[in-house]
Short mmCIF file of C-alpha atoms in Angstrom, two decimals:
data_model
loop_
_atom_site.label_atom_id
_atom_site.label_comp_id
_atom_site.label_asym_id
_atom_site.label_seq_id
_atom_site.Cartn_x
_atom_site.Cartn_y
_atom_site.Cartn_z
CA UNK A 1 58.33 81.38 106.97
CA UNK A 2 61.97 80.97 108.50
CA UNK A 3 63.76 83.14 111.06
CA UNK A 4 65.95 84.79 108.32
CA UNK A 5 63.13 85.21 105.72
CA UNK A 6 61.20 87.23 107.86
CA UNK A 7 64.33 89.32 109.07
CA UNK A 8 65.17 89.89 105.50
CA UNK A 9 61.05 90.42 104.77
CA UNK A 10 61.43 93.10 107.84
CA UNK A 11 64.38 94.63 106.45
CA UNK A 12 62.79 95.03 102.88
CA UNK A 13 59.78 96.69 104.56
CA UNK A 14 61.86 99.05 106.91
CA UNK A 15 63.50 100.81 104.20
CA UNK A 16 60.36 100.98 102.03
CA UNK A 17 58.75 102.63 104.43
CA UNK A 18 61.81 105.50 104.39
CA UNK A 19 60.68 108.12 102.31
CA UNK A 20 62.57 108.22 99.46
CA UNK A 21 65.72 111.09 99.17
CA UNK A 22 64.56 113.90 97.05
CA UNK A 23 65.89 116.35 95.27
CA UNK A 24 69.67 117.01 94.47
CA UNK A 25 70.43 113.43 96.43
CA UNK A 26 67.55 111.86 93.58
CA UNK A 27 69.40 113.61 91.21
CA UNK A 28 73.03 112.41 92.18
CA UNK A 29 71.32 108.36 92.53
CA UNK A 30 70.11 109.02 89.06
CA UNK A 31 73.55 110.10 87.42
CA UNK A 32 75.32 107.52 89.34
CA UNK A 33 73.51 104.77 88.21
CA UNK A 34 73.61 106.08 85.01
CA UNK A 35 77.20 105.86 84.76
CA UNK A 36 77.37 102.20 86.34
CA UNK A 37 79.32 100.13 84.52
CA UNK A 38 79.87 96.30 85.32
CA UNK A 39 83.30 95.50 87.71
CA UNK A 40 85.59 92.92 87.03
CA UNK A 41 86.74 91.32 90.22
CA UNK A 42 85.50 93.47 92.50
CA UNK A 43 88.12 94.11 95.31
CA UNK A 44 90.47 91.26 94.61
CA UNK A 45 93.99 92.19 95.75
CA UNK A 46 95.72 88.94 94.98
CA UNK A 47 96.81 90.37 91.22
CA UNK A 48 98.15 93.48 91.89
CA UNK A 49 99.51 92.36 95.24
CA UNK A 50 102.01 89.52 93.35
CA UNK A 51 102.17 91.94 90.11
CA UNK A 52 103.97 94.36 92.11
CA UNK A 53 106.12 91.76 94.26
CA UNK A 54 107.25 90.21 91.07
CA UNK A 55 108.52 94.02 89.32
CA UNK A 56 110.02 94.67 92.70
CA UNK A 57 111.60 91.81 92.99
CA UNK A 58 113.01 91.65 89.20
CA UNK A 59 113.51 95.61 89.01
CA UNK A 60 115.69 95.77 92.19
CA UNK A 61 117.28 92.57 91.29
CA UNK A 62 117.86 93.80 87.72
CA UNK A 63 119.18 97.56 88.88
CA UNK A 64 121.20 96.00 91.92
CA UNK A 65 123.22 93.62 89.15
CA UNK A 66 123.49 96.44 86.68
CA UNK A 67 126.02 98.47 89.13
CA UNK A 68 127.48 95.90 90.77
CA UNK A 69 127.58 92.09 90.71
CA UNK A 70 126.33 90.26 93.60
CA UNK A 71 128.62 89.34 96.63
CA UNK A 72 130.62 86.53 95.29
CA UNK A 73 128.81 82.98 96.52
CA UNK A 74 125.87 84.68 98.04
CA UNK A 75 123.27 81.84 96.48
CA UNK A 76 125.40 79.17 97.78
CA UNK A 77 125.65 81.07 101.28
CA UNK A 78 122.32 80.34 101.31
CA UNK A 79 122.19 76.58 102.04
CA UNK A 80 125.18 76.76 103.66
CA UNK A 81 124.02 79.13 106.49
CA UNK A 82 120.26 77.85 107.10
CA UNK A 83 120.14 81.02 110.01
CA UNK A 84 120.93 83.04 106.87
CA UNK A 85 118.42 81.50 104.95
CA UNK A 86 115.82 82.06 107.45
CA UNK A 87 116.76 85.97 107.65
CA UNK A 88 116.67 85.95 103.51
CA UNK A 89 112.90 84.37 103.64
CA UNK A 90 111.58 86.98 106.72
CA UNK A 91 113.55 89.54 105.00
CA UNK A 92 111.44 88.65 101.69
CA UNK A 93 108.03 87.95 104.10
CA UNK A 94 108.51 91.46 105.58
CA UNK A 95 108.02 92.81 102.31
CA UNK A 96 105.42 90.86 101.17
CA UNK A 97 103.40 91.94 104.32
CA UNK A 98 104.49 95.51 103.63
CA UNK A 99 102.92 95.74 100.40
CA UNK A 100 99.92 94.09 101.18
CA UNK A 101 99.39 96.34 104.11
CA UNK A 102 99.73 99.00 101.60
CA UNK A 103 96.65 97.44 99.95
CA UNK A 104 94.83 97.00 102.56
CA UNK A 105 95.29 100.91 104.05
CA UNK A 106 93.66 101.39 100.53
CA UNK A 107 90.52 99.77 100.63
CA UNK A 108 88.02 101.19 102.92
CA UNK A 109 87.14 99.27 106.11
CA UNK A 110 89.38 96.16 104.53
CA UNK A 111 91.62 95.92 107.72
CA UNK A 112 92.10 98.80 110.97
CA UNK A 113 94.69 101.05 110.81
CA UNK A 114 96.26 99.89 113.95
CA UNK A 115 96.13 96.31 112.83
CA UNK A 116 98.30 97.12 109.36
CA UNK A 117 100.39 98.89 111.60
CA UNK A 118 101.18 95.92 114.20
CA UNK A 119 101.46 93.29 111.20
CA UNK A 120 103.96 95.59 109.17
CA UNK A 121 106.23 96.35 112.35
CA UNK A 122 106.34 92.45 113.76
CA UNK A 123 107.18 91.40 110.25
CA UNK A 124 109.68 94.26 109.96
CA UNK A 125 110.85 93.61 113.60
CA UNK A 126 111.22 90.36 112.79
CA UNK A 127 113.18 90.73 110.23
CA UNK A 128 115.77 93.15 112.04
CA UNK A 129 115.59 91.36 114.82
CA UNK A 130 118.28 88.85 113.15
CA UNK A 131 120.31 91.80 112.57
CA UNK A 132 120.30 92.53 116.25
CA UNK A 133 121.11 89.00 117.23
CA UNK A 134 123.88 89.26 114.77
CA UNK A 135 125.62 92.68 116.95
CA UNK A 136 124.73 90.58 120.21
CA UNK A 137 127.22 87.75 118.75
CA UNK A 138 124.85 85.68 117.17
CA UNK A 139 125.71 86.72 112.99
CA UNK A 140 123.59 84.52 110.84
CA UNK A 141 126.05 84.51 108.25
CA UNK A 142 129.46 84.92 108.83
CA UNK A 143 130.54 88.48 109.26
CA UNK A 144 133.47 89.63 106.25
CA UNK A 145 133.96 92.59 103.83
CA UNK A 146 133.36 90.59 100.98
CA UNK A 147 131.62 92.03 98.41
CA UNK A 148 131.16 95.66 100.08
CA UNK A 149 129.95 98.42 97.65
CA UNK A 150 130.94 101.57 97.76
CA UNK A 151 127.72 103.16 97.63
CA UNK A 152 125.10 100.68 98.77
CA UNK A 153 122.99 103.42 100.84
CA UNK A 154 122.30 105.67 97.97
CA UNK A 155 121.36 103.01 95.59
CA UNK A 156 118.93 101.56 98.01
CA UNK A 157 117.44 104.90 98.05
CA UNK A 158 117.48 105.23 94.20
CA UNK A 159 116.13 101.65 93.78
CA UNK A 160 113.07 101.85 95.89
CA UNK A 161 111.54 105.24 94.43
CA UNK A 162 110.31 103.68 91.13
CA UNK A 163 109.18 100.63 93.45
CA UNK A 164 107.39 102.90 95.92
CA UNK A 165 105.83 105.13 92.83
CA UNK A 166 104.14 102.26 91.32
CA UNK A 167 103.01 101.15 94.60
CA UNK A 168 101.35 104.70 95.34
CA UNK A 169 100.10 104.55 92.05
CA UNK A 170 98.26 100.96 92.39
CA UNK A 171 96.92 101.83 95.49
CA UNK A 172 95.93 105.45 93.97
CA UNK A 173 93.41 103.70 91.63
CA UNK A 174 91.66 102.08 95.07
CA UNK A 175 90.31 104.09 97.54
CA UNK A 176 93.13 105.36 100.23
CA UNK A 177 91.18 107.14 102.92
CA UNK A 178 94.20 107.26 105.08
CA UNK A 179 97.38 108.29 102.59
CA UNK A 180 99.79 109.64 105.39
CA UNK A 181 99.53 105.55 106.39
CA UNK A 182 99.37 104.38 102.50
CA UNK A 183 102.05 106.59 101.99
CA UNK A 184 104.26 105.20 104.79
CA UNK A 185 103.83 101.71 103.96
CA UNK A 186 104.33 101.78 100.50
CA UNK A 187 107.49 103.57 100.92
CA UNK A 188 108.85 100.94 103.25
CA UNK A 189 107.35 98.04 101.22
CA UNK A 190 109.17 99.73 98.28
CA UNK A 191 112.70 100.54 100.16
CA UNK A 192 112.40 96.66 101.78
CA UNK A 193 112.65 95.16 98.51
CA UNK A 194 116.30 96.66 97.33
CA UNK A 195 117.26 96.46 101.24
CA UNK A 196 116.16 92.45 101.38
CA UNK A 197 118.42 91.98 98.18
CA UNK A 198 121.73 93.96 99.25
CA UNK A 199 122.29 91.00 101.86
CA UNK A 200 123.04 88.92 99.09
CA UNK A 201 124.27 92.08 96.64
CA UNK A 202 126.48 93.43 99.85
CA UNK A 203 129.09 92.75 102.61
CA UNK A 204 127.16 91.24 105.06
CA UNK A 205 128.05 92.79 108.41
CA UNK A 206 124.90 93.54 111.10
CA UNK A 207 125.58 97.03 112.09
CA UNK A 208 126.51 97.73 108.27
CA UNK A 209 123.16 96.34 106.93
CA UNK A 210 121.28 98.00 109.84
CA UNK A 211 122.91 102.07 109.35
CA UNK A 212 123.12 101.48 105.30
CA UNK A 213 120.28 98.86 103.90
CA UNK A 214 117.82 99.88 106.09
CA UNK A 215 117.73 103.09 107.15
CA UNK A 216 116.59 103.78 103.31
CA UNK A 217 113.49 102.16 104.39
CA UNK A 218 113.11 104.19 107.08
CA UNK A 219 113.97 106.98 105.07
CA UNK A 220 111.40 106.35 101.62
CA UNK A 221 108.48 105.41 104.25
CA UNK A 222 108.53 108.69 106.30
CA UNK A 223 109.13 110.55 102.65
CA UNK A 224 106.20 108.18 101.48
CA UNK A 225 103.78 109.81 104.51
CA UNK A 226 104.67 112.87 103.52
CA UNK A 227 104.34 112.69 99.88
CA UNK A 228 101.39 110.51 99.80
CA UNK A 229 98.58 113.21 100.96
CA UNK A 230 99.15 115.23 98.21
CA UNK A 231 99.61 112.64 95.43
CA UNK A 232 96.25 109.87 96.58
CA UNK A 233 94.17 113.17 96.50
CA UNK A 234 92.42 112.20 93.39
CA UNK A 235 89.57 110.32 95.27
CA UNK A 236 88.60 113.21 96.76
CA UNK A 237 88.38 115.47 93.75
CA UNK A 238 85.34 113.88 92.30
CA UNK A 239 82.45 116.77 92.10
CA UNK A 240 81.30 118.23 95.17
CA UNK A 241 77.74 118.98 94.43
CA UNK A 242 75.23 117.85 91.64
CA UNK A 243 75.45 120.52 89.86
CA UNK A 244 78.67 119.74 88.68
CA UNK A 245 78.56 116.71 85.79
CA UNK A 246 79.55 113.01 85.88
CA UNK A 247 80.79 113.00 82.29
CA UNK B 1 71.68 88.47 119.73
CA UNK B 2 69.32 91.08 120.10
CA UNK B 3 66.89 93.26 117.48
CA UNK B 4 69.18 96.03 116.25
CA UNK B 5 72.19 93.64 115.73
CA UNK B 6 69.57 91.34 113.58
CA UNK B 7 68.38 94.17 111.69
CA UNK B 8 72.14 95.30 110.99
CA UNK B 9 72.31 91.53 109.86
CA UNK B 10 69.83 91.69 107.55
CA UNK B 11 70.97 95.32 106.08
CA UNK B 12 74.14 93.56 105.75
CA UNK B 13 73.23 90.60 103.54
CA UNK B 14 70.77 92.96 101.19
CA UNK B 15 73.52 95.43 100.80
CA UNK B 16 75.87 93.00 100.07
CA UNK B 17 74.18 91.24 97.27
CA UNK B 18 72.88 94.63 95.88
CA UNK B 19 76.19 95.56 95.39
CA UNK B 20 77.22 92.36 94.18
CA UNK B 21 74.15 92.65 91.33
CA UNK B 22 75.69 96.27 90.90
CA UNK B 23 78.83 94.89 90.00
CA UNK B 24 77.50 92.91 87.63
CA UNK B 25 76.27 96.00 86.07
CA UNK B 26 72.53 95.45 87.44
CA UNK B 27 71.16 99.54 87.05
CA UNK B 28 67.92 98.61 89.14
CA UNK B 29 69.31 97.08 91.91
CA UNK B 30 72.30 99.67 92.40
CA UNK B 31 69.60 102.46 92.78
CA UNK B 32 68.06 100.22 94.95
CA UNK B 33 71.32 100.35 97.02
CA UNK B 34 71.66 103.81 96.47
CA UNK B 35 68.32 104.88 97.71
CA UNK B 36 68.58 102.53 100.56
CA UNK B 37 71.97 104.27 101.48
CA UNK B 38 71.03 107.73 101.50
CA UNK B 39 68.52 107.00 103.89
CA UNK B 40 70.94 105.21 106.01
CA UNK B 41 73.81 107.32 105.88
CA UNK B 42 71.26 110.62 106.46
CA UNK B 43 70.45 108.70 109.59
CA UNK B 44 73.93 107.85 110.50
CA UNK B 45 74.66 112.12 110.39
CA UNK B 46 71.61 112.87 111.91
CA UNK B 47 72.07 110.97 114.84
CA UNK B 48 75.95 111.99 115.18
CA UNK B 49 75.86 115.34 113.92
CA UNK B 50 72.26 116.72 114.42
CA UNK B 51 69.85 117.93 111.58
CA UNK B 52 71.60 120.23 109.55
CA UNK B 53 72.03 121.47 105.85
CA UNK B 54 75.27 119.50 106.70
CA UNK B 55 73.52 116.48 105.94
CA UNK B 56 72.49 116.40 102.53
CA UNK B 57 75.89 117.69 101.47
CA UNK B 58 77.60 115.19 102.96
CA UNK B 59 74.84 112.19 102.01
CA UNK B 60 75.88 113.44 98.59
CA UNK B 61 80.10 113.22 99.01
CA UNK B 62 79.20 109.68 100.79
CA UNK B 63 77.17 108.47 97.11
CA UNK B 64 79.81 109.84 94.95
CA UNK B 65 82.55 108.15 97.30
CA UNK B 66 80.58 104.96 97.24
CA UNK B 67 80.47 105.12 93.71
CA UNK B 68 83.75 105.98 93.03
CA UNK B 69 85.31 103.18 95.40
CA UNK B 70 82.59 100.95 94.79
CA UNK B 71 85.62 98.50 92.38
CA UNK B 72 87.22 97.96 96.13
CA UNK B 73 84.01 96.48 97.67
CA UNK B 74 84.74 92.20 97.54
CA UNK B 75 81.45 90.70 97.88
CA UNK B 76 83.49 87.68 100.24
CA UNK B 77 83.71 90.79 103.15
CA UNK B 78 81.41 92.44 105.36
CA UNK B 79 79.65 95.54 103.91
CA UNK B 80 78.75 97.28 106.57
CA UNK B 81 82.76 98.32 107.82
CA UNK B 82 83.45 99.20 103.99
CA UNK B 83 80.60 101.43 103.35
CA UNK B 84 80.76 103.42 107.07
CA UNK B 85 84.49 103.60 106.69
CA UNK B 86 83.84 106.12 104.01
CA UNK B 87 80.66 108.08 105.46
CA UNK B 88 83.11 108.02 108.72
CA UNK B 89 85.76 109.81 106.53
CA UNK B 90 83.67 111.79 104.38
CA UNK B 91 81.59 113.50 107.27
CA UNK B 92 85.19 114.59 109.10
CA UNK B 93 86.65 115.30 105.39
CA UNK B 94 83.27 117.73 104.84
CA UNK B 95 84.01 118.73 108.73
CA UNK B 96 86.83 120.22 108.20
CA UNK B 97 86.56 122.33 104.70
CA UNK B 98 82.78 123.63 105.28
CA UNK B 99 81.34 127.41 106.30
CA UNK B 100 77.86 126.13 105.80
CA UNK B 101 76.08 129.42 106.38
CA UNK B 102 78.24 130.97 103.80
CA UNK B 103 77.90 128.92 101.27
CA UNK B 104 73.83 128.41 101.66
CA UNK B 105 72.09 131.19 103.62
CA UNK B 106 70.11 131.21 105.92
CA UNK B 107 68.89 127.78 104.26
CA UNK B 108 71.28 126.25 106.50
CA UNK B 109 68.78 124.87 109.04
CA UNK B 110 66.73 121.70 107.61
CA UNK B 111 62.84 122.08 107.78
CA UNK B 112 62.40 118.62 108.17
CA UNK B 113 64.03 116.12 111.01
CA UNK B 114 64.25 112.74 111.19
CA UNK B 115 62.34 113.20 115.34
CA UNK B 116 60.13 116.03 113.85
CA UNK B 117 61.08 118.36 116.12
CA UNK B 118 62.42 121.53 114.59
CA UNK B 119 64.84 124.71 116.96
CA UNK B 120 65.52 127.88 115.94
CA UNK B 121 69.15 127.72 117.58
CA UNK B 122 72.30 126.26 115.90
CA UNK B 123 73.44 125.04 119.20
CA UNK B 124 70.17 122.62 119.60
CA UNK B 125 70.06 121.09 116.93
CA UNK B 126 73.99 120.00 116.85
CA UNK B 127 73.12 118.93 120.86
CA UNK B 128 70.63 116.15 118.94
CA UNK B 129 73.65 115.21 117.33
CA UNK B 130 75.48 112.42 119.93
CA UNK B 131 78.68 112.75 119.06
CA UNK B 132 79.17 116.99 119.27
CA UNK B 133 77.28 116.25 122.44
CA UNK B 134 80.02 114.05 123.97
CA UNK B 135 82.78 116.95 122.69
CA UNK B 136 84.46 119.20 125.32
CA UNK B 137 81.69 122.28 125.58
CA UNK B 138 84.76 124.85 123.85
CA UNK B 139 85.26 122.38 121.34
CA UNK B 140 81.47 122.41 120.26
CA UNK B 141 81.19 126.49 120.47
CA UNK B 142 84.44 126.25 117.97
CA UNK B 143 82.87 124.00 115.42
CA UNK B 144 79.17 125.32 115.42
CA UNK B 145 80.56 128.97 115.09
CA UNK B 146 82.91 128.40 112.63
CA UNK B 147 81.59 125.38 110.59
CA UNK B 148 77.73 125.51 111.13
CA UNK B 149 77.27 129.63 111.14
CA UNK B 150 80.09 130.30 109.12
CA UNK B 151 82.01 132.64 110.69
CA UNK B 152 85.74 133.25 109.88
CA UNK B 153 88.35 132.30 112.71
CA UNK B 154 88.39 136.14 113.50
CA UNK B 155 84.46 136.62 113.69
CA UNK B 156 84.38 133.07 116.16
CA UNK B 157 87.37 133.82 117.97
CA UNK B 158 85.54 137.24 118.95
CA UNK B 159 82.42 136.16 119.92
CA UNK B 160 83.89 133.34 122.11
CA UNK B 161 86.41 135.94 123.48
CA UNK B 162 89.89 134.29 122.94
CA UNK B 163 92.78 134.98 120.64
CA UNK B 164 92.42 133.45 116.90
CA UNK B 165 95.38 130.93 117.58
CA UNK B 166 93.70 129.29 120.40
CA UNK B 167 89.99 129.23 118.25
CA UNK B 168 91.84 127.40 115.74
CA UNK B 169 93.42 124.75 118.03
CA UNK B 170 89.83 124.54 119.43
CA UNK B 171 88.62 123.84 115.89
CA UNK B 172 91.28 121.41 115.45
CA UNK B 173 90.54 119.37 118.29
CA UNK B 174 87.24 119.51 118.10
CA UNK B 175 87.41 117.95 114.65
CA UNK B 176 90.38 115.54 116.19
CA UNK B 177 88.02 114.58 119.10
CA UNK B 178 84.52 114.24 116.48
CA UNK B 179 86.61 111.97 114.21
CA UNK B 180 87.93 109.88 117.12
CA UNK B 181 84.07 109.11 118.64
CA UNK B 182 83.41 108.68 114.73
CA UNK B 183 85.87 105.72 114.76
CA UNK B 184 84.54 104.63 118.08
CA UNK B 185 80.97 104.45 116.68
CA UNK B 186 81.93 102.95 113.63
CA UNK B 187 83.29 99.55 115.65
CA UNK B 188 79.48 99.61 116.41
CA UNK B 189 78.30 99.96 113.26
#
């Protein structure tokens, strides 16, 4: 017999040897496996990680256009300011690792809380780092007034709500032990999307994008904390005792 | 690697493909797991916590949790940090909304214990539990009297002569400090 067989063999015999629960916990085993039903890809992220980039992506796109167009030659700005292109992708990489974050803070034991944390403020650092560079002298794109809209703070805000609602609500049907955190990221996740759009939807101007794109972020994650507790509750309002029904 | 981390091995690989089988919607095997866990999470309390009515409670939020979340489990990850993140969270959740002796009696001490050893006093049996052990000594007066006897802020904040404000930051902290040697533990686990 190998090594691991007779670990395994040892395990098998260890918990035999436990006497079984009893009682209401007998009970509780009993009406839970009763109401087992088969999972379909069990803890895969990948789908609704990507289902909800691509909405955010196409809703704040789509609302963004639909007040205002886009600053005139922002695409072409694109290859002809490779720094700018750069700041565009980490911009767009910054929420990507937002909302996964906000997946992860969902699914029990998946990542620590300190390590979403770190991941979700380098990317985000990163990100405004550029923005910094720009007020030290170093713009990536050229600084102008072109394309400024009148009320590019508010619509931010307005933008990322239904972005950060479906994100709460997608991470609502996992298991969010920790929704002050869930909360927070999905808020920024959903404010980074509109705010990674307005530099091509906006004037682009460093200390304008930093006071007007994102402090919406800033503003939709703390709301998100606060918000979240009371709306991922649902986990935790599955009966108490066995006394209280399954079905 | 030595016996206990080989054992936690081997719990980890049986789990896993129970739960795997339970996904698939194997009812045998996913009482299997289920039994298996009870006895493991009871053990996980007991040796935190000590042996109180506390346990069974919370054995029983832990199953329904595990059930509930068990969609989020991916059979490609560990088992082990998935299923103790939610006892971990559970146990503090229970922590912090339970009056035990109001709710049960005077039921509230367990006959049996996992050592076999069995105290009349509250305050014994929660020092077999390591982790109120390790809490400040004010901290551990604030959670016995108000979450293990029962007693209302007013009742505990009398007995352990302060003011009612300063038992409830007590009870606060104490539950602060539990669920931080909770986490600490659970990197162990």
């Amino acid at each position: 017999m190998s090594d691991s067989t007779k670990k395994l063999a040892e395990s098998q015999t260890r918990h035999r040897i436990q006497p079984p629960p009893e009682g209401s916990v007998a009970d509780l085993i009993a009406d839970l496996v009763e109401d087992l039903e088969p999972v379909h890809r069990p803890g895969r992220l990948g789908l609704p990680v990507t289902a909800w980039l691509c909405f955010a992506a196409v809703y704040s796109m789509a609302a963004l256009a639909a007040t205002e167009p886009f600053r005139n030659g922002s695409l072409r700005s694109l290859s002809a300011y490779p720094e700018f292109a750069a700041e565009t992708a980490v911009a767009a990489l910054a929420v990507g690792v937002l909302a996964l974050a906000a997946f992860l803070s969902a699914v029990p034991g998946a990542a620590k809380p300190w390590r979403t944390v770190s991941w979700s403020t380098l990317a985000v650092g990163a990100w405004l780092g550029f923005y910094v560079a720009g007020l030290a002298g170093y713009p990536a794109h050229p600084v102008s007034e072109l394309g400024h809209r009148q009320h590019c703070f508010l619509e931010s805000q307005l933008i990322a709500l239904p972005n950060a609602a479906l994100l709460l609500w997608l991470t609502a049907r996992l298991m969010p032990l920790r929704p002050v955190l869930t909360g927070a990221l999905a808020g920024c996740a959903g404010a980074a999307a509109p705010a990674a759009l307005m530099q091509l939807a906006c004037m682009y101007s460093p200390d304008h994008i930093l006071i007007y794109h994102a402090t919406p972020v800033a503003i939709t994650g703390l709301s998100g904390a606060l918000v979240a507790p009371l709306l991922l509750r649902r986990r935790n309002l599955m009966p108490p005792r066995r006394t209280q029904t399954l079905h | 690697m030595n016996r206990a981390d080989a054992l936690h091995g081997t719990d980890e690989q049986r789990w896993s493909q129970l739960m795997a089988a339970a996904h698939r919607g194997d009812k045998r095997q996913y009482e299997q797991l289920l039994r298996e866990l009870a006895v493991a999470i009871e053990r996980y309390i007991t040796r935190r916590f000590g042996a109180l009515a506390f346990v069974d409670d919370c054995v029983q939020e832990c199953l329904l949790a595990i059930h509930a979340a068990r969609h989020t489990y991916d059979p490609r990850r560990h088992f082990r940090p998935w299923v103790f993140t939610i006892v971990h969270n559970k146990t503090i959740d229970l922590l912090r909304r339970s009056h035990y002796r109001s709710q049960s009696g005077e039921d509230w001490l367990r006959l049996s214990f996992a050592d076999g050893a069995v105290g009349a006093d509250p305050a014994d049996e929660l020092a077999a539990g390591e982790v109120l052990m390790q809490i400040d000594p004010s901290y551990r007066d604030a959670l016995t009297l108000t979450k293990i006897d029962g007693y209302s802020l007013a009742e505990a904040a009398a007995r352990a002569g302060v003011t009612e404000s300063a038992m409830k930051s007590r009870v606060a902290r104490g539950i602060r400090a539990a669920a931080a040697l909770l986490d600490k533990g659970r990197d162990r686990e």
